[in-house]
Amino acid sequence: MAEASETSKKKKSPGPGGTKPATAAPAGSAKARDAGSTEATDTKKAKASSAAKGDAPAAAAPPATTKFATFVQTQKIDPRRILSTSRKLERLRPEDRTIKLGKRKAKASEGGDAAAKETRKPRSGRPVTHRALAAALKGGELSGPTKTRILRAVNHLLDLKKQAPVDLRALF
């Protein structure tokens, strides 16, 4: 116990250089005013040089470059509506669950009833995600089923606007 209190009372060495670390000048001194003025002029010079070079401000949004992004802009479709529509369209319903159950039972019985084979396809239960939509807008890699889900949601929204549905090639 006594050893710990003695070590905490010892002064620390000034550092590897052997000199005291630099301290800030008092607020009213001439050194503080000079240091502040040089920092201000440096930032002014940097802004002036970037303006002279013709750098555009970082806040400006780049125009849409992908086919999907331009289509969404021209049709005035909000990407959030694509997400919510896809969630509604792809959600599993009771009839989808019965289709899956029938397929599982037919697979377990191994060929007992060939005539009772299900021809309908259930919904996937996987809606378009925010990440997939962002990749589609930026031109990233998308799988085929993801493109189809986006197409299905966009066509549903176009149908609500009483417009003709589009082909997959028109979007991607």
mmCIF file of N, CA and C in Angstrom, residues 31-132:
data_model
loop_
_atom_site.group_PDB
_atom_site.id
_atom_site.type_symbol
_atom_site.label_atom_id
_atom_site.label_comp_id
_atom_site.label_asym_id
_atom_site.label_seq_id
_atom_site.Cartn_x
_atom_site.Cartn_y
_atom_site.Cartn_z
ATOM 1 N N LYS A 31 1.891 35.779 -28.552
ATOM 2 C CA LYS A 31 2.146 34.501 -29.209
ATOM 3 C C LYS A 31 0.837 33.820 -29.602
ATOM 4 N N ALA A 32 -0.162 33.873 -28.739
ATOM 5 C CA ALA A 32 -1.445 33.241 -29.022
ATOM 6 C C ALA A 32 -2.133 33.919 -30.201
ATOM 7 N N ARG A 33 -2.030 35.255 -30.266
ATOM 8 C CA ARG A 33 -2.656 35.971 -31.380
ATOM 9 C C ARG A 33 -1.965 35.648 -32.692
ATOM 10 N N ASP A 34 -0.639 35.561 -32.662
ATOM 11 C CA ASP A 34 0.105 35.261 -33.879
ATOM 12 C C ASP A 34 -0.183 33.845 -34.363
ATOM 13 N N ALA A 35 -0.250 32.891 -33.446
ATOM 14 C CA ALA A 35 -0.520 31.499 -33.814
ATOM 15 C C ALA A 35 -1.914 31.356 -34.409
ATOM 16 N N GLY A 36 -2.881 32.062 -33.842
ATOM 17 C CA GLY A 36 -4.247 32.004 -34.353
ATOM 18 C C GLY A 36 -4.368 32.630 -35.721
ATOM 19 N N SER A 37 -3.626 33.711 -35.940
ATOM 20 C CA SER A 37 -3.725 34.390 -37.232
ATOM 21 C C SER A 37 -3.085 33.564 -38.332
ATOM 22 N N THR A 38 -2.016 32.840 -38.036
ATOM 23 C CA THR A 38 -1.397 32.016 -39.082
ATOM 24 C C THR A 38 -2.290 30.846 -39.444
ATOM 25 N N GLU A 39 -2.990 30.266 -38.457
ATOM 26 C CA GLU A 39 -3.917 29.177 -38.761
ATOM 27 C C GLU A 39 -5.061 29.678 -39.636
ATOM 28 N N ALA A 40 -5.559 30.874 -39.343
ATOM 29 C CA ALA A 40 -6.670 31.423 -40.108
ATOM 30 C C ALA A 40 -6.249 31.711 -41.539
ATOM 31 N N THR A 41 -5.042 32.247 -41.726
ATOM 32 C CA THR A 41 -4.601 32.549 -43.084
ATOM 33 C C THR A 41 -4.327 31.272 -43.866
ATOM 34 N N ASP A 42 -3.852 30.218 -43.190
ATOM 35 C CA ASP A 42 -3.612 28.954 -43.875
ATOM 36 C C ASP A 42 -4.915 28.372 -44.418
ATOM 37 N N THR A 43 -5.981 28.417 -43.636
ATOM 38 C CA THR A 43 -7.252 27.880 -44.107
ATOM 39 C C THR A 43 -7.826 28.729 -45.228
ATOM 40 N N LYS A 44 -7.631 30.044 -45.153
ATOM 41 C CA LYS A 44 -8.118 30.919 -46.230
ATOM 42 C C LYS A 44 -7.393 30.620 -47.532
ATOM 43 N N LYS A 45 -6.066 30.402 -47.433
ATOM 44 C CA LYS A 45 -5.284 30.091 -48.621
ATOM 45 C C LYS A 45 -5.717 28.767 -49.233
ATOM 46 N N ALA A 46 -5.988 27.777 -48.384
ATOM 47 C CA ALA A 46 -6.406 26.466 -48.877
ATOM 48 C C ALA A 46 -7.745 26.558 -49.604
ATOM 49 N N LYS A 47 -8.678 27.331 -49.048
ATOM 50 C CA LYS A 47 -9.984 27.494 -49.691
ATOM 51 C C LYS A 47 -9.841 28.223 -51.012
ATOM 52 N N ALA A 48 -8.988 29.250 -51.042
ATOM 53 C CA ALA A 48 -8.803 30.015 -52.269
ATOM 54 C C ALA A 48 -8.166 29.159 -53.354
ATOM 55 N N SER A 49 -7.204 28.327 -52.981
ATOM 56 C CA SER A 49 -6.540 27.502 -53.985
ATOM 57 C C SER A 49 -7.488 26.437 -54.542
ATOM 58 N N SER A 50 -8.362 25.873 -53.676
ATOM 59 C CA SER A 50 -9.303 24.872 -54.174
ATOM 60 C C SER A 50 -10.361 25.511 -55.062
ATOM 61 N N ALA A 51 -10.737 26.756 -54.765
ATOM 62 C CA ALA A 51 -11.712 27.452 -55.603
ATOM 63 C C ALA A 51 -11.089 27.802 -56.945
ATOM 64 N N ALA A 52 -9.793 28.145 -56.930
ATOM 65 C CA ALA A 52 -9.119 28.480 -58.174
ATOM 66 C C ALA A 52 -8.975 27.256 -59.069
ATOM 67 N N LYS A 53 -8.817 26.084 -58.469
ATOM 68 C CA LYS A 53 -8.693 24.858 -59.250
ATOM 69 C C LYS A 53 -10.015 24.418 -59.845
ATOM 70 N N GLY A 54 -11.124 24.933 -59.335
ATOM 71 C CA GLY A 54 -12.428 24.554 -59.863
ATOM 72 C C GLY A 54 -13.012 23.327 -59.201
ATOM 73 N N ASP A 55 -12.577 23.020 -57.973
ATOM 74 C CA ASP A 55 -13.121 21.868 -57.260
ATOM 75 C C ASP A 55 -14.585 22.112 -56.931
ATOM 76 N N ALA A 56 -15.401 21.126 -57.195
ATOM 77 C CA ALA A 56 -16.826 21.237 -56.874
ATOM 78 C C ALA A 56 -17.024 20.950 -55.396
ATOM 79 N N PRO A 57 -18.025 21.535 -54.777
ATOM 80 C CA PRO A 57 -18.278 21.237 -53.371
ATOM 81 C C PRO A 57 -18.686 19.779 -53.193
ATOM 82 N N ALA A 58 -18.351 19.218 -52.043
ATOM 83 C CA ALA A 58 -18.603 17.802 -51.791
ATOM 84 C C ALA A 58 -20.084 17.505 -51.594
ATOM 85 N N ALA A 59 -20.898 18.508 -51.325
ATOM 86 C CA ALA A 59 -22.311 18.287 -51.040
ATOM 87 C C ALA A 59 -23.131 17.988 -52.300
ATOM 88 N N ALA A 60 -22.608 18.306 -53.474
ATOM 89 C CA ALA A 60 -23.369 18.089 -54.704
ATOM 90 C C ALA A 60 -23.467 16.595 -54.992
ATOM 91 N N ALA A 61 -24.675 16.113 -55.273
ATOM 92 C CA ALA A 61 -24.910 14.697 -55.544
ATOM 93 C C ALA A 61 -24.609 14.406 -57.009
ATOM 94 N N PRO A 62 -23.907 13.305 -57.289
ATOM 95 C CA PRO A 62 -23.628 12.967 -58.678
ATOM 96 C C PRO A 62 -24.902 12.510 -59.383
ATOM 97 N N PRO A 63 -25.002 12.716 -60.667
ATOM 98 C CA PRO A 63 -26.196 12.273 -61.385
ATOM 99 C C PRO A 63 -26.261 10.747 -61.436
ATOM 100 N N ALA A 64 -27.452 10.243 -61.654
ATOM 101 C CA ALA A 64 -27.658 8.794 -61.714
ATOM 102 C C ALA A 64 -26.953 8.244 -62.948
ATOM 103 N N THR A 65 -26.194 7.172 -62.754
ATOM 104 C CA THR A 65 -25.422 6.637 -63.861
ATOM 105 C C THR A 65 -25.902 5.270 -64.324
ATOM 106 N N THR A 66 -26.569 4.498 -63.479
ATOM 107 C CA THR A 66 -27.017 3.171 -63.882
ATOM 108 C C THR A 66 -28.377 3.257 -64.547
ATOM 109 N N LYS A 67 -28.699 2.227 -65.309
ATOM 110 C CA LYS A 67 -30.010 2.196 -65.972
ATOM 111 C C LYS A 67 -31.139 2.201 -64.946
ATOM 112 N N PHE A 68 -30.941 1.433 -63.867
ATOM 113 C CA PHE A 68 -31.975 1.343 -62.842
ATOM 114 C C PHE A 68 -32.167 2.689 -62.144
ATOM 115 N N ALA A 69 -31.075 3.380 -61.826
ATOM 116 C CA ALA A 69 -31.175 4.670 -61.136
ATOM 117 C C ALA A 69 -31.864 5.717 -62.011
ATOM 118 N N THR A 70 -31.536 5.738 -63.300
ATOM 119 C CA THR A 70 -32.193 6.701 -64.183
ATOM 120 C C THR A 70 -33.670 6.361 -64.356
ATOM 121 N N PHE A 71 -33.987 5.065 -64.416
ATOM 122 C CA PHE A 71 -35.391 4.664 -64.547
ATOM 123 C C PHE A 71 -36.193 5.089 -63.323
ATOM 124 N N VAL A 72 -35.621 4.868 -62.135
ATOM 125 C CA VAL A 72 -36.322 5.241 -60.901
ATOM 126 C C VAL A 72 -36.531 6.752 -60.841
ATOM 127 N N GLN A 73 -35.529 7.525 -61.293
ATOM 128 C CA GLN A 73 -35.672 8.983 -61.285
ATOM 129 C C GLN A 73 -36.695 9.460 -62.301
ATOM 130 N N THR A 74 -36.678 8.886 -63.494
ATOM 131 C CA THR A 74 -37.617 9.360 -64.520
ATOM 132 C C THR A 74 -39.052 8.980 -64.188
ATOM 133 N N GLN A 75 -39.242 7.813 -63.584
ATOM 134 C CA GLN A 75 -40.593 7.378 -63.223
ATOM 135 C C GLN A 75 -41.043 7.936 -61.873
ATOM 136 N N LYS A 76 -40.126 8.641 -61.191
ATOM 137 C CA LYS A 76 -40.419 9.256 -59.884
ATOM 138 C C LYS A 76 -40.894 8.205 -58.873
ATOM 139 N N ILE A 77 -40.111 7.141 -58.766
ATOM 140 C CA ILE A 77 -40.399 6.073 -57.808
ATOM 141 C C ILE A 77 -39.466 6.243 -56.626
ATOM 142 N N ASP A 78 -40.026 6.292 -55.445
ATOM 143 C CA ASP A 78 -39.231 6.404 -54.230
ATOM 144 C C ASP A 78 -38.643 5.028 -53.902
ATOM 145 N N PRO A 79 -37.334 4.922 -53.696
ATOM 146 C CA PRO A 79 -36.740 3.612 -53.384
ATOM 147 C C PRO A 79 -37.321 2.967 -52.126
ATOM 148 N N ARG A 80 -37.780 3.773 -51.186
ATOM 149 C CA ARG A 80 -38.396 3.203 -49.975
ATOM 150 C C ARG A 80 -39.688 2.472 -50.319
ATOM 151 N N ARG A 81 -40.395 2.948 -51.335
ATOM 152 C CA ARG A 81 -41.616 2.260 -51.757
ATOM 153 C C ARG A 81 -41.296 0.923 -52.410
ATOM 154 N N ILE A 82 -40.158 0.842 -53.075
ATOM 155 C CA ILE A 82 -39.739 -0.438 -53.660
ATOM 156 C C ILE A 82 -39.501 -1.444 -52.548
ATOM 157 N N LEU A 83 -38.848 -1.011 -51.471
ATOM 158 C CA LEU A 83 -38.594 -1.906 -50.342
ATOM 159 C C LEU A 83 -39.889 -2.396 -49.701
ATOM 160 N N SER A 84 -40.810 -1.473 -49.448
ATOM 161 C CA SER A 84 -42.051 -1.864 -48.774
ATOM 162 C C SER A 84 -42.933 -2.717 -49.683
ATOM 163 N N THR A 85 -42.949 -2.421 -50.962
ATOM 164 C CA THR A 85 -43.744 -3.211 -51.902
ATOM 165 C C THR A 85 -43.184 -4.621 -52.019
ATOM 166 N N SER A 86 -41.871 -4.726 -52.071
ATOM 167 C CA SER A 86 -41.265 -6.047 -52.155
ATOM 168 C C SER A 86 -41.549 -6.859 -50.897
ATOM 169 N N ARG A 87 -41.518 -6.207 -49.769
ATOM 170 C CA ARG A 87 -41.818 -6.920 -48.518
ATOM 171 C C ARG A 87 -43.247 -7.457 -48.543
ATOM 172 N N LYS A 88 -44.152 -6.654 -49.085
ATOM 173 C CA LYS A 88 -45.550 -7.084 -49.155
ATOM 174 C C LYS A 88 -45.742 -8.205 -50.176
ATOM 175 N N LEU A 89 -45.076 -8.099 -51.316
ATOM 176 C CA LEU A 89 -45.260 -9.097 -52.377
ATOM 177 C C LEU A 89 -44.608 -10.435 -52.054
ATOM 178 N N GLU A 90 -43.444 -10.400 -51.431
ATOM 179 C CA GLU A 90 -42.675 -11.626 -51.218
ATOM 180 C C GLU A 90 -43.007 -12.339 -49.912
ATOM 181 N N ARG A 91 -43.824 -11.748 -49.082
ATOM 182 C CA ARG A 91 -44.141 -12.359 -47.785
ATOM 183 C C ARG A 91 -44.834 -13.705 -47.983
ATOM 184 N N LEU A 92 -44.429 -14.684 -47.186
ATOM 185 C CA LEU A 92 -45.058 -16.006 -47.260
ATOM 186 C C LEU A 92 -46.489 -15.937 -46.738
ATOM 187 N N ARG A 93 -47.385 -16.576 -47.446
ATOM 188 C CA ARG A 93 -48.798 -16.622 -47.048
ATOM 189 C C ARG A 93 -49.168 -18.078 -46.771
ATOM 190 N N PRO A 94 -50.335 -18.315 -46.202
ATOM 191 C CA PRO A 94 -50.725 -19.699 -45.887
ATOM 192 C C PRO A 94 -50.709 -20.632 -47.097
ATOM 193 N N GLU A 95 -51.129 -20.157 -48.262
ATOM 194 C CA GLU A 95 -51.117 -21.040 -49.433
ATOM 195 C C GLU A 95 -49.698 -21.420 -49.832
ATOM 196 N N ASP A 96 -48.736 -20.517 -49.609
ATOM 197 C CA ASP A 96 -47.337 -20.850 -49.892
ATOM 198 C C ASP A 96 -46.829 -21.926 -48.939
ATOM 199 N N ARG A 97 -47.245 -21.810 -47.706
ATOM 200 C CA ARG A 97 -46.813 -22.801 -46.716
ATOM 201 C C ARG A 97 -47.406 -24.183 -47.019
ATOM 202 N N THR A 98 -48.652 -24.211 -47.513
ATOM 203 C CA THR A 98 -49.247 -25.513 -47.862
ATOM 204 C C THR A 98 -48.551 -26.116 -49.084
ATOM 205 N N ILE A 99 -48.134 -25.275 -50.032
ATOM 206 C CA ILE A 99 -47.394 -25.770 -51.196
ATOM 207 C C ILE A 99 -46.077 -26.399 -50.757
ATOM 208 N N LYS A 100 -45.371 -25.713 -49.872
ATOM 209 C CA LYS A 100 -44.100 -26.248 -49.369
ATOM 210 C C LYS A 100 -44.298 -27.538 -48.581
ATOM 211 N N LEU A 101 -45.362 -27.583 -47.790
ATOM 212 C CA LEU A 101 -45.650 -28.784 -47.016
ATOM 213 C C LEU A 101 -45.951 -29.957 -47.943
ATOM 214 N N GLY A 102 -46.743 -29.701 -48.992
ATOM 215 C CA GLY A 102 -47.060 -30.759 -49.958
ATOM 216 C C GLY A 102 -45.808 -31.287 -50.641
ATOM 217 N N LYS A 103 -44.876 -30.389 -50.979
ATOM 218 C CA LYS A 103 -43.623 -30.819 -51.611
ATOM 219 C C LYS A 103 -42.784 -31.658 -50.656
ATOM 220 N N ARG A 104 -42.745 -31.259 -49.401
ATOM 221 C CA ARG A 104 -41.975 -32.021 -48.418
ATOM 222 C C ARG A 104 -42.562 -33.411 -48.206
ATOM 223 N N LYS A 105 -43.902 -33.484 -48.142
ATOM 224 C CA LYS A 105 -44.551 -34.791 -47.946
ATOM 225 C C LYS A 105 -44.353 -35.684 -49.159
ATOM 226 N N ALA A 106 -44.428 -35.106 -50.366
ATOM 227 C CA ALA A 106 -44.230 -35.893 -51.580
ATOM 228 C C ALA A 106 -42.794 -36.406 -51.664
ATOM 229 N N LYS A 107 -41.872 -35.602 -51.221
ATOM 230 C CA LYS A 107 -40.468 -36.004 -51.232
ATOM 231 C C LYS A 107 -40.219 -37.112 -50.211
ATOM 232 N N ALA A 108 -40.900 -37.032 -49.060
ATOM 233 C CA ALA A 108 -40.717 -38.041 -48.014
ATOM 234 C C ALA A 108 -41.328 -39.378 -48.413
ATOM 235 N N SER A 109 -42.456 -39.342 -49.131
ATOM 236 C CA SER A 109 -43.115 -40.598 -49.522
ATOM 237 C C SER A 109 -42.432 -41.246 -50.727
ATOM 238 N N GLU A 110 -41.589 -40.497 -51.437
ATOM 239 C CA GLU A 110 -40.812 -41.009 -52.575
ATOM 240 C C GLU A 110 -41.661 -41.614 -53.680
ATOM 241 N N GLY A 111 -42.356 -40.787 -54.410
ATOM 242 C CA GLY A 111 -43.025 -41.208 -55.639
ATOM 243 C C GLY A 111 -44.339 -41.930 -55.473
ATOM 244 N N GLY A 112 -45.036 -41.821 -54.387
ATOM 245 C CA GLY A 112 -46.309 -42.505 -54.198
ATOM 246 C C GLY A 112 -47.389 -41.961 -55.120
ATOM 247 N N ASP A 113 -47.586 -40.651 -55.157
ATOM 248 C CA ASP A 113 -48.614 -40.032 -55.998
ATOM 249 C C ASP A 113 -47.944 -39.098 -57.009
ATOM 250 N N ALA A 114 -47.843 -39.547 -58.239
ATOM 251 C CA ALA A 114 -47.255 -38.713 -59.286
ATOM 252 C C ALA A 114 -48.258 -37.670 -59.773
ATOM 253 N N ALA A 115 -49.572 -37.991 -59.679
ATOM 254 C CA ALA A 115 -50.605 -37.073 -60.159
ATOM 255 C C ALA A 115 -50.796 -35.900 -59.195
ATOM 256 N N ALA A 116 -50.461 -36.078 -57.940
ATOM 257 C CA ALA A 116 -50.674 -35.020 -56.951
ATOM 258 C C ALA A 116 -49.501 -34.051 -56.875
ATOM 259 N N LYS A 117 -48.635 -34.076 -57.871
ATOM 260 C CA LYS A 117 -47.473 -33.196 -57.862
ATOM 261 C C LYS A 117 -47.917 -31.745 -58.008
ATOM 262 N N GLU A 118 -47.306 -30.877 -57.193
ATOM 263 C CA GLU A 118 -47.668 -29.449 -57.169
ATOM 264 C C GLU A 118 -47.014 -28.726 -58.340
ATOM 265 N N THR A 119 -47.793 -27.947 -59.070
ATOM 266 C CA THR A 119 -47.249 -27.204 -60.199
ATOM 267 C C THR A 119 -47.034 -25.730 -59.865
ATOM 268 N N ARG A 120 -47.702 -25.229 -58.837
ATOM 269 C CA ARG A 120 -47.530 -23.822 -58.457
ATOM 270 C C ARG A 120 -46.204 -23.645 -57.717
ATOM 271 N N LYS A 121 -45.659 -22.423 -57.806
ATOM 272 C CA LYS A 121 -44.437 -22.120 -57.071
ATOM 273 C C LYS A 121 -44.786 -21.189 -55.909
ATOM 274 N N PRO A 122 -44.259 -21.450 -54.739
ATOM 275 C CA PRO A 122 -44.517 -20.539 -53.612
ATOM 276 C C PRO A 122 -43.685 -19.273 -53.738
ATOM 277 N N ARG A 123 -44.086 -18.257 -52.999
ATOM 278 C CA ARG A 123 -43.291 -17.030 -52.948
ATOM 279 C C ARG A 123 -41.997 -17.336 -52.206
ATOM 280 N N SER A 124 -41.011 -16.515 -52.423
ATOM 281 C CA SER A 124 -39.704 -16.795 -51.827
ATOM 282 C C SER A 124 -39.656 -16.482 -50.334
ATOM 283 N N GLY A 125 -40.419 -15.490 -49.901
ATOM 284 C CA GLY A 125 -40.344 -15.076 -48.505
ATOM 285 C C GLY A 125 -39.145 -14.187 -48.233
ATOM 286 N N ARG A 126 -38.427 -13.807 -49.283
ATOM 287 C CA ARG A 126 -37.240 -12.965 -49.138
ATOM 288 C C ARG A 126 -37.453 -11.656 -49.892
ATOM 289 N N PRO A 127 -37.729 -10.574 -49.201
ATOM 290 C CA PRO A 127 -37.933 -9.296 -49.893
ATOM 291 C C PRO A 127 -36.609 -8.664 -50.308
ATOM 292 N N VAL A 128 -36.680 -7.613 -51.085
ATOM 293 C CA VAL A 128 -35.507 -6.845 -51.472
ATOM 294 C C VAL A 128 -34.985 -6.143 -50.223
ATOM 295 N N THR A 129 -33.693 -6.222 -49.995
ATOM 296 C CA THR A 129 -33.103 -5.572 -48.835
ATOM 297 C C THR A 129 -32.606 -4.177 -49.197
ATOM 298 N N HIS A 130 -32.341 -3.404 -48.169
ATOM 299 C CA HIS A 130 -31.813 -2.051 -48.376
ATOM 300 C C HIS A 130 -30.453 -2.123 -49.077
ATOM 301 N N ARG A 131 -29.640 -3.084 -48.680
ATOM 302 C CA ARG A 131 -28.309 -3.230 -49.274
ATOM 303 C C ARG A 131 -28.401 -3.592 -50.753
ATOM 304 N N ALA A 132 -29.327 -4.471 -51.097
ATOM 305 C CA ALA A 132 -29.485 -4.871 -52.496
ATOM 306 C C ALA A 132 -29.974 -3.700 -53.338
#
